[in-house]
């Protein structure tokens, strides 16, 4: 029988774990604080530990650090009611297996227990509040897609492994690169970003590797390139997919051997640089087409992190709006409290082709123009998100009228009930789609409470009425 230690200063939480896990054959023991947990790990030798982050006296992270020093192979899952990314990444550094948010779903809890016990010591961590990567910059998002990224940051930050960030323009790849750097062992050294698409091909080699005096017309003195400047530090190669093939071989040599020659020089220059690369292109297809070296791709792709577009994590939009509003209030000396419900509905329904960068631009301009306490549609009317007219009631009513006419022509004894249930079901389903299945956001879009939303029957008899 596997033994599980639950560490939480709330006795009710420990009791709940005993009740749920006990009836599935696990032996559950409890500790009401960090010091007691250290004692019980020594005595009981548990297979798995669940531990709260926030506890009096000896906190969860401090206890985790001590537990891992005491029993390095112990599998520990951290849990919290308030998800904080900085703590999640710290937990991973200390060796946590996972970092979860309370309350816990029983089915998911049992699956996690089984996986954690069977997989042994695998370092994973997750959660959120906002990763501060440098003054004024934060990564924002609580969606499951972003939580996975926070896990990845925690996993890779401590090592020198090469990381490839993939995703559309404007998704925040550089912020993630900076977060990895700031949590790494090289954080006291240089972080140097280079945009491979912004520098002409003829200058990129000199920019990266430097040049000797006389290497080309205008080279009046030796120039130290980014690789030398980054020695012992981290280089972020943005838009790596735009690097010309002629330079890719030289980059590969640096990754393999840690050395290169300056342009026009013969001296071998050694450098110790961690590489984080990013691209918005399908680099796998480029490799197949011969437009990117496959050997370089595999060197860069040791760890790959996909950064989702904003349309795939709509549940983060509201928090991003709040963050950018506060950011530009401070910058512009304003006191805008937020956006109107109408504007938020449009933000939630828009696909944001420019991703987070586009949303930031919209909020920035809107705050400049805003003359009230809240951003309204007129403050954002010059943006594509607001291309549709504010009031399209006539168009909506015409479509509804046409649908009602089709339904009435079919007739039936349950026509009224089926019609209402059909429309309600379609409306709720669409709201959930727009909100990324986030019930809190969907209920706001619909103007109903979350409990009312949960009570809706999505298998109403009229679901297929319009398809008959």
CSV table of C-alpha atoms in Angstrom, one decimal:
chain,number,residue,atom,x,y,z
A,1,UNK,CA,0.0,0.0,0.0
A,2,UNK,CA,1.5,3.4,-1.1
A,3,UNK,CA,1.8,5.9,1.7
A,4,UNK,CA,1.0,9.6,1.1
A,5,UNK,CA,1.9,12.5,3.4
A,6,UNK,CA,-0.4,15.5,3.3
A,7,UNK,CA,1.1,18.7,4.7
A,8,UNK,CA,-1.3,21.5,5.3
A,9,UNK,CA,-2.0,23.8,8.3
A,10,UNK,CA,-5.7,23.3,7.7
A,11,UNK,CA,-6.9,20.0,9.3
A,12,UNK,CA,-9.9,20.0,7.0
A,13,UNK,CA,-7.7,19.7,3.9
A,14,UNK,CA,-5.8,16.8,5.4
A,15,UNK,CA,-9.1,15.1,6.3
A,16,UNK,CA,-10.4,15.5,2.7
A,17,UNK,CA,-7.3,13.9,1.3
A,18,UNK,CA,-7.7,11.0,3.7
A,19,UNK,CA,-11.3,10.5,2.7
A,20,UNK,CA,-10.7,10.6,-1.0
A,21,UNK,CA,-7.4,8.7,-1.3
A,22,UNK,CA,-8.1,6.3,1.6
A,23,UNK,CA,-11.1,4.8,-0.2
A,24,UNK,CA,-8.8,4.1,-3.2
A,25,UNK,CA,-6.4,2.0,-1.3
A,26,UNK,CA,-3.8,4.7,-0.3
A,27,UNK,CA,-2.5,5.1,3.3
A,28,UNK,CA,-2.7,8.8,4.1
A,29,UNK,CA,-0.9,10.5,7.0
A,30,UNK,CA,-1.0,14.2,7.8
A,31,UNK,CA,1.3,16.9,9.1
A,32,UNK,CA,-0.1,20.3,10.1
A,33,UNK,CA,3.1,22.2,9.4
A,34,UNK,CA,6.6,22.1,7.9
A,35,UNK,CA,8.5,21.0,11.0
A,36,UNK,CA,6.1,18.1,11.6
A,37,UNK,CA,6.5,17.2,7.9
A,38,UNK,CA,10.2,16.9,8.3
A,39,UNK,CA,9.8,14.6,11.3
A,40,UNK,CA,7.2,12.4,9.6
A,41,UNK,CA,9.2,12.0,6.4
A,42,UNK,CA,12.1,10.6,8.4
A,43,UNK,CA,9.8,8.2,10.4
A,44,UNK,CA,7.1,7.2,7.8
A,45,UNK,CA,9.2,7.2,4.6
A,46,UNK,CA,6.2,8.2,2.3
A,47,UNK,CA,6.0,7.5,-1.4
A,48,UNK,CA,4.5,10.9,-2.2
A,49,UNK,CA,4.0,14.2,-0.4
A,50,UNK,CA,1.3,16.9,-1.0
A,51,UNK,CA,2.3,20.1,0.6
A,52,UNK,CA,0.7,23.6,0.9
A,53,UNK,CA,2.8,26.5,-0.1
A,54,UNK,CA,1.5,29.0,2.5
A,55,UNK,CA,2.0,27.8,6.1
A,56,UNK,CA,2.9,29.6,9.3
A,57,UNK,CA,6.4,29.3,10.8
A,58,UNK,CA,8.2,27.1,8.2
A,59,UNK,CA,6.6,27.8,4.9
A,60,UNK,CA,6.1,25.3,2.1
A,61,UNK,CA,9.0,26.3,-0.1
A,62,UNK,CA,11.4,26.3,2.8
A,63,UNK,CA,10.1,22.9,3.9
A,64,UNK,CA,10.4,21.6,0.3
A,65,UNK,CA,14.1,22.6,0.2
A,66,UNK,CA,14.8,20.9,3.5
A,67,UNK,CA,12.8,17.8,2.4
A,68,UNK,CA,14.8,17.5,-0.8
A,69,UNK,CA,18.1,17.8,1.1
A,70,UNK,CA,16.9,15.1,3.5
A,71,UNK,CA,15.4,12.8,0.8
A,72,UNK,CA,16.5,13.8,-2.7
A,73,UNK,CA,14.3,11.2,-4.4
A,74,UNK,CA,11.1,12.1,-2.6
A,75,UNK,CA,8.3,13.1,-4.9
A,76,UNK,CA,6.7,16.3,-3.7
A,77,UNK,CA,3.6,18.0,-5.1
A,78,UNK,CA,3.1,21.6,-4.0
A,79,UNK,CA,-0.4,23.0,-3.8
A,80,UNK,CA,-1.9,26.5,-3.2
A,81,UNK,CA,-5.1,28.4,-3.3
A,82,UNK,CA,-3.3,31.4,-4.8
A,83,UNK,CA,-1.3,30.6,-7.9
A,84,UNK,CA,2.0,32.5,-8.0
A,85,UNK,CA,4.4,31.9,-10.8
A,86,UNK,CA,7.6,33.0,-9.0
A,87,UNK,CA,6.9,30.5,-6.2
A,88,UNK,CA,6.1,27.8,-8.8
A,89,UNK,CA,9.5,28.2,-10.5
A,90,UNK,CA,11.2,28.3,-7.2
A,91,UNK,CA,9.4,25.1,-6.2
A,92,UNK,CA,10.7,23.4,-9.4
A,93,UNK,CA,14.3,24.6,-8.6
A,94,UNK,CA,14.0,22.9,-5.3
A,95,UNK,CA,12.8,19.7,-7.0
A,96,UNK,CA,9.0,19.7,-6.9
A,97,UNK,CA,7.2,17.2,-9.1
A,98,UNK,CA,4.2,19.5,-9.7
A,99,UNK,CA,2.5,22.6,-8.5
A,100,UNK,CA,-1.3,22.5,-8.4
A,101,UNK,CA,-4.2,24.9,-7.5
A,102,UNK,CA,-6.7,24.1,-4.9
A,103,UNK,CA,-9.5,23.1,-4.8
A,104,UNK,CA,-8.7,19.8,-6.5
A,105,UNK,CA,-10.9,17.7,-8.7
A,106,UNK,CA,-11.1,14.2,-7.3
A,107,UNK,CA,-10.7,12.5,-10.7
A,108,UNK,CA,-7.7,14.6,-11.6
A,109,UNK,CA,-6.2,14.2,-8.1
A,110,UNK,CA,-6.3,10.4,-8.4
A,111,UNK,CA,-4.8,10.4,-11.8
A,112,UNK,CA,-2.0,12.7,-10.6
A,113,UNK,CA,-1.3,10.5,-7.6
A,114,UNK,CA,-1.0,7.4,-9.8
A,115,UNK,CA,1.2,9.2,-12.3
A,116,UNK,CA,3.5,10.8,-9.6
A,117,UNK,CA,4.0,7.5,-7.7
A,118,UNK,CA,4.6,5.5,-10.8
A,119,UNK,CA,6.9,7.9,-12.6
A,120,UNK,CA,9.3,8.4,-9.7
A,121,UNK,CA,11.2,11.7,-9.5
A,122,UNK,CA,10.3,13.9,-12.5
A,123,UNK,CA,10.8,17.6,-12.1
A,124,UNK,CA,7.7,19.5,-13.1
A,125,UNK,CA,6.1,22.6,-11.7
A,126,UNK,CA,3.3,25.0,-12.7
A,127,UNK,CA,1.2,28.0,-11.7
A,128,UNK,CA,0.8,31.7,-12.2
A,129,UNK,CA,0.5,35.2,-11.1
A,130,UNK,CA,2.9,37.0,-13.3
A,131,UNK,CA,6.6,36.4,-13.9
A,132,UNK,CA,8.6,39.6,-13.5
A,133,UNK,CA,11.4,39.4,-16.0
A,134,UNK,CA,12.7,42.9,-15.7
A,135,UNK,CA,11.6,46.4,-14.6
A,136,UNK,CA,8.1,46.9,-16.0
A,137,UNK,CA,7.7,43.6,-17.8
A,138,UNK,CA,5.7,40.7,-16.7
A,139,UNK,CA,4.3,37.5,-18.3
A,140,UNK,CA,0.5,37.5,-17.7
A,141,UNK,CA,-1.9,34.5,-17.9
A,142,UNK,CA,-3.7,31.9,-15.8
A,143,UNK,CA,-4.9,29.7,-18.6
A,144,UNK,CA,-3.8,26.0,-18.8
A,145,UNK,CA,-1.7,26.8,-21.8
A,146,UNK,CA,0.3,29.4,-19.9
A,147,UNK,CA,0.5,27.2,-16.8
A,148,UNK,CA,2.4,24.7,-19.0
A,149,UNK,CA,4.8,27.4,-20.1
A,150,UNK,CA,5.5,28.3,-16.5
A,151,UNK,CA,6.3,24.6,-15.8
A,152,UNK,CA,8.7,24.6,-18.8
A,153,UNK,CA,10.4,27.8,-17.6
A,154,UNK,CA,10.9,26.2,-14.2
A,155,UNK,CA,12.2,23.0,-15.8
A,156,UNK,CA,14.8,24.5,-18.1
A,157,UNK,CA,16.0,27.6,-16.2
A,158,UNK,CA,18.6,25.9,-14.0
A,159,UNK,CA,20.4,24.1,-16.7
A,160,UNK,CA,22.3,25.4,-19.7
A,161,UNK,CA,20.2,23.5,-22.2
A,162,UNK,CA,19.4,25.2,-25.5
A,163,UNK,CA,15.8,26.2,-25.8
A,164,UNK,CA,13.8,26.9,-29.0
A,165,UNK,CA,10.7,29.1,-28.5
A,166,UNK,CA,8.0,28.7,-31.2
A,167,UNK,CA,5.0,30.8,-31.8
A,168,UNK,CA,3.4,33.7,-33.7
A,169,UNK,CA,4.7,37.2,-33.7
A,170,UNK,CA,3.6,39.2,-30.6
A,171,UNK,CA,3.0,36.2,-28.3
A,172,UNK,CA,5.8,37.2,-25.9
A,173,UNK,CA,8.6,34.9,-26.8
A,174,UNK,CA,11.3,37.4,-25.7
A,175,UNK,CA,9.7,37.8,-22.3
A,176,UNK,CA,9.8,34.0,-21.8
A,177,UNK,CA,13.4,34.0,-22.9
A,178,UNK,CA,14.1,36.7,-20.3
A,179,UNK,CA,12.2,34.8,-17.6
A,180,UNK,CA,14.4,31.7,-18.3
A,181,UNK,CA,17.5,33.8,-18.1
A,182,UNK,CA,16.5,35.6,-14.9
A,183,UNK,CA,15.9,32.3,-13.1
A,184,UNK,CA,19.1,30.7,-14.4
A,185,UNK,CA,22.6,30.4,-12.9
A,186,UNK,CA,23.8,32.9,-15.5
A,187,UNK,CA,21.4,35.7,-14.3
A,188,UNK,CA,24.3,37.8,-13.0
A,189,UNK,CA,25.9,37.8,-16.5
A,190,UNK,CA,24.9,39.4,-19.8
A,191,UNK,CA,21.6,38.8,-21.6
A,192,UNK,CA,22.0,39.9,-25.2
A,193,UNK,CA,19.1,39.8,-27.7
A,194,UNK,CA,19.8,39.7,-31.4
A,195,UNK,CA,16.9,39.9,-33.9
A,196,UNK,CA,18.2,37.9,-36.9
A,197,UNK,CA,15.4,39.4,-39.2
A,198,UNK,CA,16.2,43.0,-38.3
A,199,UNK,CA,19.9,42.9,-39.4
A,200,UNK,CA,20.9,42.7,-43.1
A,201,UNK,CA,22.5,39.5,-44.0
A,202,UNK,CA,25.7,41.3,-45.0
A,203,UNK,CA,26.1,42.7,-41.4
A,204,UNK,CA,24.7,39.8,-39.4
A,205,UNK,CA,27.9,37.8,-39.4
A,206,UNK,CA,29.9,40.7,-38.1
A,207,UNK,CA,27.2,41.5,-35.5
A,208,UNK,CA,27.3,38.0,-34.1
A,209,UNK,CA,31.0,37.0,-34.5
A,210,UNK,CA,32.8,40.4,-34.8
A,211,UNK,CA,35.4,41.3,-37.4
A,212,UNK,CA,39.1,42.2,-37.6
A,213,UNK,CA,40.4,45.5,-38.9
A,214,UNK,CA,40.4,45.5,-42.7
A,215,UNK,CA,38.0,42.5,-43.0
A,216,UNK,CA,35.9,44.6,-45.4
A,217,UNK,CA,35.5,48.2,-46.7
A,218,UNK,CA,34.9,50.4,-43.7
A,219,UNK,CA,36.3,48.0,-41.1
A,220,UNK,CA,38.7,50.5,-39.6
A,221,UNK,CA,39.2,48.6,-36.3
A,222,UNK,CA,38.5,45.3,-34.6
A,223,UNK,CA,34.9,44.8,-33.6
A,224,UNK,CA,33.9,42.4,-30.8
A,225,UNK,CA,30.7,40.5,-31.7
A,226,UNK,CA,27.8,39.4,-29.6
A,227,UNK,CA,29.2,36.0,-28.9
A,228,UNK,CA,32.2,37.4,-27.2
A,229,UNK,CA,30.1,40.0,-25.4
A,230,UNK,CA,27.8,37.2,-24.2
A,231,UNK,CA,30.6,35.0,-22.7
A,232,UNK,CA,29.4,33.2,-19.6
A,233,UNK,CA,26.0,34.8,-20.2
A,234,UNK,CA,22.9,34.2,-22.4
A,235,UNK,CA,22.2,35.1,-26.0
A,236,UNK,CA,18.6,35.3,-27.3
A,237,UNK,CA,18.5,34.7,-31.1
A,238,UNK,CA,15.1,36.0,-32.2
A,239,UNK,CA,13.7,35.1,-35.6
A,240,UNK,CA,16.3,32.4,-36.0
A,241,UNK,CA,14.4,31.1,-39.0
A,242,UNK,CA,15.6,34.2,-40.9
A,243,UNK,CA,19.3,33.5,-40.4
A,244,UNK,CA,20.9,32.9,-43.8
A,245,UNK,CA,22.2,29.4,-44.6
A,246,UNK,CA,25.7,30.7,-44.9
A,247,UNK,CA,25.8,31.7,-41.2
A,248,UNK,CA,24.0,28.6,-39.9
A,249,UNK,CA,27.1,26.5,-40.2
A,250,UNK,CA,29.1,28.9,-38.2
A,251,UNK,CA,26.4,29.1,-35.5
A,252,UNK,CA,26.4,25.2,-35.4
A,253,UNK,CA,30.1,25.2,-34.7
A,254,UNK,CA,29.7,27.6,-31.8
A,255,UNK,CA,27.0,25.3,-30.4
A,256,UNK,CA,29.1,22.2,-30.9
A,257,UNK,CA,32.6,23.4,-30.0
A,258,UNK,CA,32.1,26.7,-28.2
A,259,UNK,CA,34.5,28.5,-30.6
A,260,UNK,CA,34.5,30.6,-33.8
A,261,UNK,CA,36.6,33.0,-35.8
A,262,UNK,CA,36.0,36.7,-36.3
A,263,UNK,CA,35.2,37.8,-39.8
A,264,UNK,CA,38.5,38.3,-41.6
A,265,UNK,CA,40.5,36.7,-38.7
A,266,UNK,CA,42.4,33.5,-38.1
A,267,UNK,CA,42.4,33.5,-34.3
A,268,UNK,CA,40.1,30.9,-32.6
A,269,UNK,CA,37.9,32.6,-30.1
A,270,UNK,CA,36.4,30.5,-27.3
A,271,UNK,CA,33.1,31.4,-25.7
A,272,UNK,CA,30.7,29.9,-23.2
A,273,UNK,CA,27.2,31.1,-24.1
A,274,UNK,CA,23.8,29.7,-23.4
A,275,UNK,CA,21.5,30.0,-26.5
A,276,UNK,CA,17.8,30.7,-26.4
A,277,UNK,CA,16.3,30.9,-29.9
A,278,UNK,CA,12.9,31.9,-31.2
A,279,UNK,CA,11.0,31.8,-34.4
A,280,UNK,CA,7.5,32.5,-35.8
A,281,UNK,CA,8.1,30.3,-38.8
A,282,UNK,CA,7.4,26.6,-39.3
A,283,UNK,CA,11.1,25.7,-38.9
A,284,UNK,CA,10.3,21.9,-39.2
A,285,UNK,CA,8.9,22.5,-42.7
A,286,UNK,CA,11.9,24.8,-43.5
A,287,UNK,CA,14.2,22.0,-42.6
A,288,UNK,CA,12.4,19.6,-44.9
A,289,UNK,CA,12.6,22.1,-47.7
A,290,UNK,CA,16.3,22.7,-47.3
A,291,UNK,CA,15.9,26.2,-46.1
A,292,UNK,CA,17.2,25.5,-42.6
A,293,UNK,CA,20.0,23.1,-41.7
A,294,UNK,CA,18.6,20.0,-40.0
A,295,UNK,CA,21.8,19.5,-37.9
A,296,UNK,CA,21.4,23.1,-36.5
A,297,UNK,CA,17.7,22.5,-35.9
A,298,UNK,CA,18.4,19.5,-33.7
A,299,UNK,CA,21.0,21.4,-31.8
A,300,UNK,CA,18.6,24.3,-31.2
A,301,UNK,CA,15.6,22.1,-30.5
A,302,UNK,CA,16.9,20.4,-27.4
A,303,UNK,CA,13.9,21.8,-25.5
A,304,UNK,CA,11.0,23.3,-27.5
A,305,UNK,CA,8.4,25.6,-25.9
A,306,UNK,CA,5.3,26.5,-27.9
A,307,UNK,CA,3.9,29.9,-27.1
A,308,UNK,CA,0.2,29.9,-27.9
A,309,UNK,CA,-1.5,32.8,-29.7
A,310,UNK,CA,-3.9,35.0,-27.7
A,311,UNK,CA,-6.9,33.5,-29.5
A,312,UNK,CA,-6.0,30.1,-28.0
A,313,UNK,CA,-6.0,31.5,-24.4
A,314,UNK,CA,-8.9,34.0,-24.4
A,315,UNK,CA,-9.4,33.5,-20.7
A,316,UNK,CA,-6.2,35.5,-20.2
A,317,UNK,CA,-7.6,38.6,-22.1
A,318,UNK,CA,-9.3,40.2,-19.1
A,319,UNK,CA,-6.2,39.9,-16.9
A,320,UNK,CA,-4.0,41.3,-19.7
A,321,UNK,CA,-6.4,44.2,-20.1
A,322,UNK,CA,-6.2,44.9,-16.4
A,323,UNK,CA,-2.4,44.7,-16.4
A,324,UNK,CA,-1.9,46.9,-19.4
A,325,UNK,CA,-4.4,49.4,-18.0
A,326,UNK,CA,-2.4,49.7,-14.8
A,327,UNK,CA,0.9,49.8,-16.7
A,328,UNK,CA,-0.1,52.7,-19.0
A,329,UNK,CA,-2.0,54.5,-16.2
A,330,UNK,CA,1.4,54.7,-14.4
A,331,UNK,CA,3.3,55.7,-17.6
A,332,UNK,CA,0.8,58.3,-18.7
A,333,UNK,CA,-0.3,59.7,-15.3
A,334,UNK,CA,-3.9,58.6,-15.7
A,335,UNK,CA,-6.4,56.8,-13.6
A,336,UNK,CA,-8.5,54.7,-16.0
A,337,UNK,CA,-10.4,52.0,-14.1
A,338,UNK,CA,-10.9,49.5,-16.9
A,339,UNK,CA,-12.9,48.9,-20.1
A,340,UNK,CA,-16.7,49.0,-20.6
A,341,UNK,CA,-18.5,45.6,-20.8
A,342,UNK,CA,-19.2,46.3,-24.5
A,343,UNK,CA,-15.5,46.7,-25.2
A,344,UNK,CA,-14.6,43.6,-23.2
A,345,UNK,CA,-17.1,41.5,-25.1
A,346,UNK,CA,-15.5,42.7,-28.4
A,347,UNK,CA,-12.1,42.0,-27.0
A,348,UNK,CA,-13.2,38.4,-26.1
A,349,UNK,CA,-14.7,37.8,-29.5
A,350,UNK,CA,-11.7,39.2,-31.5
A,351,UNK,CA,-9.0,36.8,-32.8
A,352,UNK,CA,-6.0,39.2,-32.2
A,353,UNK,CA,-3.8,38.4,-35.1
A,354,UNK,CA,-1.1,40.6,-33.5
A,355,UNK,CA,-1.5,38.7,-30.3
A,356,UNK,CA,-0.5,40.3,-26.9
A,357,UNK,CA,1.5,43.0,-28.6
A,358,UNK,CA,-1.6,44.1,-30.5
A,359,UNK,CA,-3.7,44.1,-27.3
A,360,UNK,CA,-1.1,46.2,-25.6
A,361,UNK,CA,-1.1,48.7,-28.4
A,362,UNK,CA,-4.9,49.0,-28.3
A,363,UNK,CA,-4.9,49.6,-24.6
A,364,UNK,CA,-2.1,52.1,-24.8
A,365,UNK,CA,-3.8,54.2,-27.5
A,366,UNK,CA,-7.2,53.9,-25.8
A,367,UNK,CA,-5.8,55.3,-22.5
A,368,UNK,CA,-4.3,58.2,-24.4
A,369,UNK,CA,-7.6,59.0,-25.9
A,370,UNK,CA,-9.9,58.2,-23.0
A,371,UNK,CA,-11.6,61.1,-21.3
A,372,UNK,CA,-13.7,59.1,-18.8
A,373,UNK,CA,-13.0,56.6,-16.1
A,374,UNK,CA,-13.6,53.6,-18.4
A,375,UNK,CA,-12.4,52.9,-21.9
A,376,UNK,CA,-15.4,52.9,-24.2
A,377,UNK,CA,-15.9,51.8,-27.9
A,378,UNK,CA,-15.2,55.3,-29.1
A,379,UNK,CA,-11.7,55.1,-27.5
A,380,UNK,CA,-10.9,52.0,-29.6
A,381,UNK,CA,-12.8,52.8,-32.8
A,382,UNK,CA,-9.7,53.2,-35.0
A,383,UNK,CA,-8.7,49.6,-34.4
A,384,UNK,CA,-9.7,46.5,-36.3
A,385,UNK,CA,-11.2,45.0,-33.1
A,386,UNK,CA,-13.9,47.6,-33.3
A,387,UNK,CA,-14.5,47.4,-37.1
A,388,UNK,CA,-17.9,46.0,-36.6
A,389,UNK,CA,-20.6,48.7,-35.7
A,390,UNK,CA,-21.3,49.1,-32.0
A,391,UNK,CA,-25.0,48.4,-32.5
A,392,UNK,CA,-25.8,45.7,-35.1
A,393,UNK,CA,-29.2,44.9,-33.6
A,394,UNK,CA,-31.0,45.2,-37.0
A,395,UNK,CA,-28.7,42.6,-38.5
A,396,UNK,CA,-29.1,40.2,-35.5
A,397,UNK,CA,-32.9,40.6,-35.5
A,398,UNK,CA,-33.1,39.8,-39.2
A,399,UNK,CA,-31.1,36.6,-38.8
A,400,UNK,CA,-33.3,35.6,-35.8
A,401,UNK,CA,-36.4,36.4,-37.7
A,402,UNK,CA,-35.4,34.2,-40.6
A,403,UNK,CA,-34.5,31.4,-38.2
A,404,UNK,CA,-37.9,31.7,-36.4
A,405,UNK,CA,-39.7,31.7,-39.8
A,406,UNK,CA,-38.0,28.4,-40.7
A,407,UNK,CA,-38.8,26.9,-37.4
A,408,UNK,CA,-42.5,27.9,-37.5
A,409,UNK,CA,-42.9,26.4,-41.0
A,410,UNK,CA,-41.9,23.0,-39.5
A,411,UNK,CA,-44.4,23.4,-36.7
A,412,UNK,CA,-44.9,20.8,-33.9
A,413,UNK,CA,-46.5,20.6,-30.5
A,414,UNK,CA,-43.3,21.4,-28.7
A,415,UNK,CA,-42.3,24.3,-31.0
A,416,UNK,CA,-42.0,27.0,-28.3
A,417,UNK,CA,-40.1,24.9,-25.8
A,418,UNK,CA,-37.8,23.4,-28.4
A,419,UNK,CA,-37.1,26.8,-30.0
A,420,UNK,CA,-36.2,28.5,-26.7
A,421,UNK,CA,-34.0,25.6,-25.6
A,422,UNK,CA,-32.2,25.5,-28.9
A,423,UNK,CA,-31.4,29.3,-28.9
A,424,UNK,CA,-30.3,29.1,-25.2
A,425,UNK,CA,-28.1,26.1,-25.9
A,426,UNK,CA,-26.5,27.8,-28.9
A,427,UNK,CA,-26.0,31.0,-27.0
A,428,UNK,CA,-24.3,29.3,-24.0
A,429,UNK,CA,-22.1,27.1,-26.2
A,430,UNK,CA,-20.9,30.1,-28.2
A,431,UNK,CA,-20.1,32.1,-25.0
A,432,UNK,CA,-18.1,29.1,-23.7
A,433,UNK,CA,-16.2,28.9,-27.0
A,434,UNK,CA,-15.3,32.6,-26.9
A,435,UNK,CA,-14.2,32.4,-23.3
A,436,UNK,CA,-12.1,29.3,-23.9
A,437,UNK,CA,-14.5,27.2,-21.7
A,438,UNK,CA,-13.9,29.5,-18.8
A,439,UNK,CA,-17.3,29.6,-17.0
A,440,UNK,CA,-16.5,32.8,-15.1
A,441,UNK,CA,-15.9,34.7,-18.3
A,442,UNK,CA,-18.8,33.0,-20.2
A,443,UNK,CA,-21.2,34.0,-17.4
A,444,UNK,CA,-20.1,37.6,-17.7
A,445,UNK,CA,-20.6,37.6,-21.4
A,446,UNK,CA,-24.1,36.2,-20.9
A,447,UNK,CA,-25.0,38.5,-18.0
A,448,UNK,CA,-25.8,35.6,-15.7
A,449,UNK,CA,-24.3,34.0,-12.6
A,450,UNK,CA,-21.9,31.1,-12.8
A,451,UNK,CA,-24.3,29.0,-10.9
A,452,UNK,CA,-27.0,29.7,-13.5
A,453,UNK,CA,-24.6,28.8,-16.3
A,454,UNK,CA,-23.8,25.5,-14.6
A,455,UNK,CA,-27.4,24.7,-14.3
A,456,UNK,CA,-28.0,24.9,-18.1
A,457,UNK,CA,-28.8,21.6,-19.8
A,458,UNK,CA,-26.6,21.4,-23.0
A,459,UNK,CA,-28.5,18.4,-24.3
A,460,UNK,CA,-31.8,20.2,-24.5
A,461,UNK,CA,-34.4,18.5,-26.8
A,462,UNK,CA,-34.2,21.4,-29.2
A,463,UNK,CA,-30.5,21.2,-29.8
A,464,UNK,CA,-30.9,19.9,-33.3
A,465,UNK,CA,-34.0,21.8,-34.2
A,466,UNK,CA,-32.4,24.0,-36.7
A,467,UNK,CA,-30.7,21.1,-38.4
A,468,UNK,CA,-33.9,19.2,-39.2
